[in-house]
CSV table of C-alpha atoms and ligand atoms in Angstrom, one decimal:
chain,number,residue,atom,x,y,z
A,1,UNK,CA,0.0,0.0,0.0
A,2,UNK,CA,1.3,3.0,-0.9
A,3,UNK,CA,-0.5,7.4,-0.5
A,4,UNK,CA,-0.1,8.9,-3.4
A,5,UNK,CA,-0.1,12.5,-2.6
A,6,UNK,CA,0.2,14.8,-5.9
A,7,UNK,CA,-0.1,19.1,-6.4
A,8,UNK,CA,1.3,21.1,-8.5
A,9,UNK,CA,4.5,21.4,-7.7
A,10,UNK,CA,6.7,21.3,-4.6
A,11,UNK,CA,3.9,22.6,-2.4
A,12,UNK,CA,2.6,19.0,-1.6
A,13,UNK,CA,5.9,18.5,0.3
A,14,UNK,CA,4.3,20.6,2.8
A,15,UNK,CA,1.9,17.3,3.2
A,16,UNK,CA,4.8,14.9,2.5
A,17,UNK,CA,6.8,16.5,5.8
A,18,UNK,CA,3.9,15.8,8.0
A,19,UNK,CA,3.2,12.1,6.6
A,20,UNK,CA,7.1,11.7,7.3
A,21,UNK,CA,6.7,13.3,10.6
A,22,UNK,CA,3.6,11.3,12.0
A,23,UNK,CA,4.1,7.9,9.8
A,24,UNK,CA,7.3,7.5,9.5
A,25,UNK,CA,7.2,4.1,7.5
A,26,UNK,CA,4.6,4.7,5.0
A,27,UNK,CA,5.8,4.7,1.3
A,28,UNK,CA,4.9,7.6,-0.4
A,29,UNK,CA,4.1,8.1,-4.3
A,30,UNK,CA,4.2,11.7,-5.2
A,31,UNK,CA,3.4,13.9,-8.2
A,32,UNK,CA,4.4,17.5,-8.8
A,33,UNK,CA,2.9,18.8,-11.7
A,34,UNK,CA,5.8,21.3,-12.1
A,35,UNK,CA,5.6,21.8,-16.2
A,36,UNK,CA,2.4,23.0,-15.4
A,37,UNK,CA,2.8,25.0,-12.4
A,38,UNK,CA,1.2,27.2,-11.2
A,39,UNK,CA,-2.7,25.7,-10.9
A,40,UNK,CA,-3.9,28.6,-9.1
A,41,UNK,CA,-5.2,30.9,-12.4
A,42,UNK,CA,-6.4,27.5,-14.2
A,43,UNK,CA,-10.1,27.3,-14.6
A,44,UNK,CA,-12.2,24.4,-13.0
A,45,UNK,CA,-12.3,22.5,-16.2
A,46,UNK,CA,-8.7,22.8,-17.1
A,47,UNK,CA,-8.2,21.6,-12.8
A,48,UNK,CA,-10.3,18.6,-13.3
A,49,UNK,CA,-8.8,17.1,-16.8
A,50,UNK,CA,-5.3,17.4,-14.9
A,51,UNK,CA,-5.9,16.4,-11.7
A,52,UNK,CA,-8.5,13.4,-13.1
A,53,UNK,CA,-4.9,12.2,-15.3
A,54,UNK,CA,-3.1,12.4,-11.9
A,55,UNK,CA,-5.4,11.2,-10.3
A,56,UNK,CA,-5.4,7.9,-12.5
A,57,UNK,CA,-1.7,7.8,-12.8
A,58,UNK,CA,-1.4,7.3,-8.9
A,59,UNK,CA,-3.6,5.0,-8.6
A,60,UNK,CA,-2.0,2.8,-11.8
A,61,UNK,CA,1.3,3.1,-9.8
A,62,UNK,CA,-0.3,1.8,-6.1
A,63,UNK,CA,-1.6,4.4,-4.1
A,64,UNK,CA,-4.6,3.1,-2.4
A,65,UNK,CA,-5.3,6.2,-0.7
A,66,UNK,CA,-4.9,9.8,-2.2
A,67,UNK,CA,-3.9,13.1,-1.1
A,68,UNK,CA,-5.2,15.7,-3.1
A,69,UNK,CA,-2.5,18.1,-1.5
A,70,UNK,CA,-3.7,21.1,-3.4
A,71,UNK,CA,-6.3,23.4,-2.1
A,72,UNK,CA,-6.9,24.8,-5.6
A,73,UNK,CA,-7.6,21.4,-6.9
A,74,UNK,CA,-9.2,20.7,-3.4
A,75,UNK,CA,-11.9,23.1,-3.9
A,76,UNK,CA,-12.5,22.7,-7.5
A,77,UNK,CA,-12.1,19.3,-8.4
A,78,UNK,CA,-12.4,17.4,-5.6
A,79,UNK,CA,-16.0,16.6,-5.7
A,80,UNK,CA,-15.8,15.2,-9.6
A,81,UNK,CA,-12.6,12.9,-8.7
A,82,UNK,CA,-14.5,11.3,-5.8
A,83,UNK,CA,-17.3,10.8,-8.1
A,84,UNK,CA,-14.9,9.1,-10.5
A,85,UNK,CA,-12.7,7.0,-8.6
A,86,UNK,CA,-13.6,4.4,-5.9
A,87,UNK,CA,-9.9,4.7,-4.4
A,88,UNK,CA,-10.5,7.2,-1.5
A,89,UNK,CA,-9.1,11.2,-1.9
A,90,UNK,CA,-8.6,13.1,0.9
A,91,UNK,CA,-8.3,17.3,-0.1
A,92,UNK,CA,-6.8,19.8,2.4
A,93,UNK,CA,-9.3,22.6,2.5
A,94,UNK,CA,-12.1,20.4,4.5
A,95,UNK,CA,-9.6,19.3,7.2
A,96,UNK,CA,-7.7,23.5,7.4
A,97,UNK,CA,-11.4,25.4,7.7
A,98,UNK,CA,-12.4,23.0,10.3
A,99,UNK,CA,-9.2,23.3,12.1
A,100,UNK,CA,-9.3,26.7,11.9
A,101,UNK,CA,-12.6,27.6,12.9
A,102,UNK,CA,-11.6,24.8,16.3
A,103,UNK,CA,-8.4,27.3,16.9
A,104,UNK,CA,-10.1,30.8,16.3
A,105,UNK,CA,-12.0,32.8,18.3
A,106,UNK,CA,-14.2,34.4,15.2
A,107,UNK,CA,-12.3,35.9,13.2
A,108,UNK,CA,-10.3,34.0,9.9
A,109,UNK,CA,-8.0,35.1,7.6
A,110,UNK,CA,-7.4,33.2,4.3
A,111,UNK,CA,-4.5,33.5,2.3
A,112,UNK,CA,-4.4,30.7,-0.9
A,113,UNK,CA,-4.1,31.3,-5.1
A,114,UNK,CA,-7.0,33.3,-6.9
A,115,UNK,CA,-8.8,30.1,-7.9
A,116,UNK,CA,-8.9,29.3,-4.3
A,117,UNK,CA,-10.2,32.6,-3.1
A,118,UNK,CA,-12.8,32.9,-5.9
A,119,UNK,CA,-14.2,29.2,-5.5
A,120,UNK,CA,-15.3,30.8,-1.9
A,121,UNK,CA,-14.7,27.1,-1.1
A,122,UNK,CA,-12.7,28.3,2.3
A,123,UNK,CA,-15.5,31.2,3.2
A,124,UNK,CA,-18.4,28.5,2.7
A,125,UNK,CA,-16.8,25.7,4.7
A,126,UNK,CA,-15.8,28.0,7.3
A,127,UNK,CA,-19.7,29.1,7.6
A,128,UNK,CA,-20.6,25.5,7.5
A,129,UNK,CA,-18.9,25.2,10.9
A,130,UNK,CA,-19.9,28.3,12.4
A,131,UNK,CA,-21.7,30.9,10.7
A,132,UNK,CA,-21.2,33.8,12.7
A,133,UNK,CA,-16.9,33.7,11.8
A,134,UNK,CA,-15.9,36.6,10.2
A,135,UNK,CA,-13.8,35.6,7.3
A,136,UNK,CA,-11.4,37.9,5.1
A,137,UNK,CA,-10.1,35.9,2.1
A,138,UNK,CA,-6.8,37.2,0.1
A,139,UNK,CA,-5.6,36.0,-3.1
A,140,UNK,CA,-1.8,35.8,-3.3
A,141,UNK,CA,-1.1,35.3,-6.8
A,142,UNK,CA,2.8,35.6,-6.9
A,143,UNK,CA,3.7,33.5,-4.1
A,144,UNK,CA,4.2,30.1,-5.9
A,145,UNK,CA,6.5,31.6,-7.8
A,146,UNK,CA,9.1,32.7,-5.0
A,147,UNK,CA,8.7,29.3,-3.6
A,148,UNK,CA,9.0,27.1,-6.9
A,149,UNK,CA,11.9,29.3,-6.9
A,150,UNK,CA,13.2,28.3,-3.1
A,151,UNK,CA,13.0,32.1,-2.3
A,152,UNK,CA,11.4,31.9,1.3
A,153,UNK,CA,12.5,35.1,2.9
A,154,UNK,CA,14.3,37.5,0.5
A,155,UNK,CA,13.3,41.6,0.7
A,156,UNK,CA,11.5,41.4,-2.2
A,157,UNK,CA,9.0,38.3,-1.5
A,158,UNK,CA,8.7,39.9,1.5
A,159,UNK,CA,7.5,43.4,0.4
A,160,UNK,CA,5.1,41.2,-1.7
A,161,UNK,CA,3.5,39.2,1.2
A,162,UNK,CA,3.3,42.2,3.8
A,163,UNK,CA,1.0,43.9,0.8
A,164,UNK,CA,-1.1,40.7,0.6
A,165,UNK,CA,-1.3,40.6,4.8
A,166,UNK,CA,-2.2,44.1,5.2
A,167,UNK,CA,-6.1,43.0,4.5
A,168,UNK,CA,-5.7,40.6,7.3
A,169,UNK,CA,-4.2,42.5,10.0
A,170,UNK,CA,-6.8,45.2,9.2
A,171,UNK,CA,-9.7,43.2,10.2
A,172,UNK,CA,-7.7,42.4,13.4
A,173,UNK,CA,-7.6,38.5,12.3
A,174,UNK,CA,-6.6,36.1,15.0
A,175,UNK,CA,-5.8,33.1,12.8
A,176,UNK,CA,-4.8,32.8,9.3
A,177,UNK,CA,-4.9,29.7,7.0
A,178,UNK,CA,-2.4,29.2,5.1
A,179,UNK,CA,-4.3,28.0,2.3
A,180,UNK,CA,-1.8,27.0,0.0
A,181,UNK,CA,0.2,24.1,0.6
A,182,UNK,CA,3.2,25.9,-0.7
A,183,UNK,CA,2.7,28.8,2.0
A,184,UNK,CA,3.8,26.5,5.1
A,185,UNK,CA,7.7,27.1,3.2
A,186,UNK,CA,7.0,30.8,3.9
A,187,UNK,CA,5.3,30.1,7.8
A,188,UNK,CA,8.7,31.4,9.2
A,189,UNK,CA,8.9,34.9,7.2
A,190,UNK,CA,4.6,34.8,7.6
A,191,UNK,CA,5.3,34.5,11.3
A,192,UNK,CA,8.1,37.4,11.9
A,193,UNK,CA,5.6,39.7,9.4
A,194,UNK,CA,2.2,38.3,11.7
A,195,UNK,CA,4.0,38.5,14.8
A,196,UNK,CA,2.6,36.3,17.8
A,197,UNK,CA,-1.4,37.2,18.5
A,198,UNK,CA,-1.9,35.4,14.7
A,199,UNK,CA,-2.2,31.7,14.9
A,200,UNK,CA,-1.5,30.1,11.8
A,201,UNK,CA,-3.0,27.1,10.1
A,202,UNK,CA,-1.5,24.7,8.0
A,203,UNK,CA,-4.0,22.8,6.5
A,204,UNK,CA,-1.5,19.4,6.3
A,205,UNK,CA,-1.5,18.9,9.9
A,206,UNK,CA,-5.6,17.9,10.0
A,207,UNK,CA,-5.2,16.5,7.0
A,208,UNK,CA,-2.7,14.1,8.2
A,209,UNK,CA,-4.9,13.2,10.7
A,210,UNK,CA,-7.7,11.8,8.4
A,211,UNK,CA,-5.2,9.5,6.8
A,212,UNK,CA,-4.5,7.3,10.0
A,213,UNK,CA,-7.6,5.4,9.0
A,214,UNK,CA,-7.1,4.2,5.8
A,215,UNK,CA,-3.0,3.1,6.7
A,216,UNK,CA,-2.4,-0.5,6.1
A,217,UNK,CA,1.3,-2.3,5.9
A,218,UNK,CA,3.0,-1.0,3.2
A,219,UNK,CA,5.1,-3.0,0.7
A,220,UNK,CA,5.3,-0.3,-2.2
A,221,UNK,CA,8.5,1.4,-3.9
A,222,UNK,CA,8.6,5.3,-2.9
A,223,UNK,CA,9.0,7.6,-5.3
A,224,UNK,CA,8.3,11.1,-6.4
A,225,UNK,CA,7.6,12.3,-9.9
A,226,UNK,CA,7.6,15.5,-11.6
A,227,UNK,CA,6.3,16.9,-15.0
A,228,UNK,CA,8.7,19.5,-15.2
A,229,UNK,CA,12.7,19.7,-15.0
A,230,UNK,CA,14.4,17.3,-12.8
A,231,UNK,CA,17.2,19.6,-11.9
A,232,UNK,CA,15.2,23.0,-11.1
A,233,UNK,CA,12.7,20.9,-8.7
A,234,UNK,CA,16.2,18.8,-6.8
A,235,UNK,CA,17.5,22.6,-6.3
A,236,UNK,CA,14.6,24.0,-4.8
A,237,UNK,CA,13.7,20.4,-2.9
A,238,UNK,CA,17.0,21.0,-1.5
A,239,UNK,CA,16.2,24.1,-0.7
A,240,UNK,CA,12.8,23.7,1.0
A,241,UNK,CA,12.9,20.7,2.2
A,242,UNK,CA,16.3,18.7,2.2
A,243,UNK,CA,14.8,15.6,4.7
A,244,UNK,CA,12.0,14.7,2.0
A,245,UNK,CA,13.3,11.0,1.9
A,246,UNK,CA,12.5,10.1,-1.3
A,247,UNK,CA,15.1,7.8,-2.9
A,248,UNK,CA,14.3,8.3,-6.7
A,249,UNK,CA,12.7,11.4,-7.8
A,250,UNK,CA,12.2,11.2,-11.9
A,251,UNK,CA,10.7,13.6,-14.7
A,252,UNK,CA,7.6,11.7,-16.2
A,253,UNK,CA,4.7,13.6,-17.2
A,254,UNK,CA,1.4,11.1,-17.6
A,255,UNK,CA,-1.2,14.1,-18.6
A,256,UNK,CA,-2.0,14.2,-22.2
A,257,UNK,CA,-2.5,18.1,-23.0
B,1,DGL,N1,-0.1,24.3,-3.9
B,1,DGL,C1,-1.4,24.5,-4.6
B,1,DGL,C2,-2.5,25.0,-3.8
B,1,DGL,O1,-2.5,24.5,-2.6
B,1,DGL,C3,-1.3,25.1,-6.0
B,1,DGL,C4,-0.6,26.4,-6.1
B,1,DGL,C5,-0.5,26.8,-7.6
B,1,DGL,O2,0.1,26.0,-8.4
B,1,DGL,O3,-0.9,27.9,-8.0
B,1,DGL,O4,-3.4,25.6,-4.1
């Protein structure tokens, strides 16, 4: 058995740190979609012909549980793949609104790509829980890019996100989701910009939770793919997150454009 955890690019690592940190044995088969990076200005029908090749490709290769460790994919695909495949998918958004709404005391700030923010997936779910949340929703379009590019902290990026958090501090947030799984790379520079009274969420931590009950003994090869160049995405790994653990990481692309 093997969780095949895909996004679309190194921000799934984000989920892959907290599988390695809470199930240390379990084989992983991962998918960055790095040629076609970034996902968050795609269009829901675009999101759902990728993921739905992704999606398929894991599940050829072993997974027998899926991470869908993309909230832009999470909150516009998400419903078709589970309508499509009987191999269970477990998104991030679910698991990060309901985590926040547990840690806040009413009022949320989301930061995640524009396809995110404009699905209103994160507002809705956090309403579900508890209607009477005050939510304010950013969209950070040029993050991914500093991260796919292993910037984390430089003056510029962080000129960038202190533009993209002023909306947030304004309406005196006390917890901010980090709704991106690429963001949790930046939760260092995010925390000396938010300063202490902020909690922040990252999403993978609740998700992880959920996949506890679908872990059986695993037998399967780990390895990570990626769509785009080999060498960028090992320079930037290296970068971001130099204990990922994966053996072999090779450039395959399975989607058919
Ligand atoms: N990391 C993904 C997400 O959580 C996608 C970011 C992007 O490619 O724009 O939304």
């Amino acid at each position: 058995m093997a969780v095949g955890v895909f996004d679309s690019g190194i921000g799934g690592m984000t989920v892959v740190r907290e599988i390695r940190k809470r199930f240390p044995g379990e084989k992983i088969i991962y998918f960055g979609d790095t040629k076609r990076v970034p996902y968050g200005n795609k269009s829901k029908e675009e999101l759902i012909r990728l993921s739905e090749q992704v999606v398929a490709f894991l599940i050829a290769q072993g997974a027998k549980v899926i991470i869908d460790a993309c909230n832009t994919t999470s909150a516009l695909a998400l419903p078709h793949l589970r309508e499509k495949f009987t191999t269970p998918i477990i998104g991030v958004l679910e698991p990060g609104a309901e985590h926040a709404v547990q840690e806040s005391t009413g009022k949320i700030g989301v930061i995640a790509t524009k396809a995110t923010i404009d699905s209103h997936c994160y507002t809705s779910k956090i309403m579900e829980k508890d209607k009477d949340t005050d939510v304010t929703a950013v969209a950070c379009p040029k993050l991914v890019g500093f991260i796919e590019d292993g910037d984390l902290d430089s003056d510029y990026l962080k000129r960038i996100l202190k533009s993209y958090l002023n909306e947030i501090f304004l309406n005196n947030c006390d917890t901010l989701i980090m709704g991106c799984t690429h963001y949790p790379f930046l939760a260092d520079t995010i925390n000396q910009l938010v300063g202490e009274e902020i909690k922040l969420i990252d999403p993978a931590i609740p998700t992880v939770d959920i996949l506890e009950g679908y872990l059986e003994e695993s037998q399967s090869e780990e390895i990570c793919y990626v769509s785009g160049d080999l060498h960028e995405f090992n320079n930037t790994l290296m970068k971001v997150f130099p204990n990922h653990g994966f053996e072999k990481i090779v450039e395959f692309d399975p989607i058919v454009d």
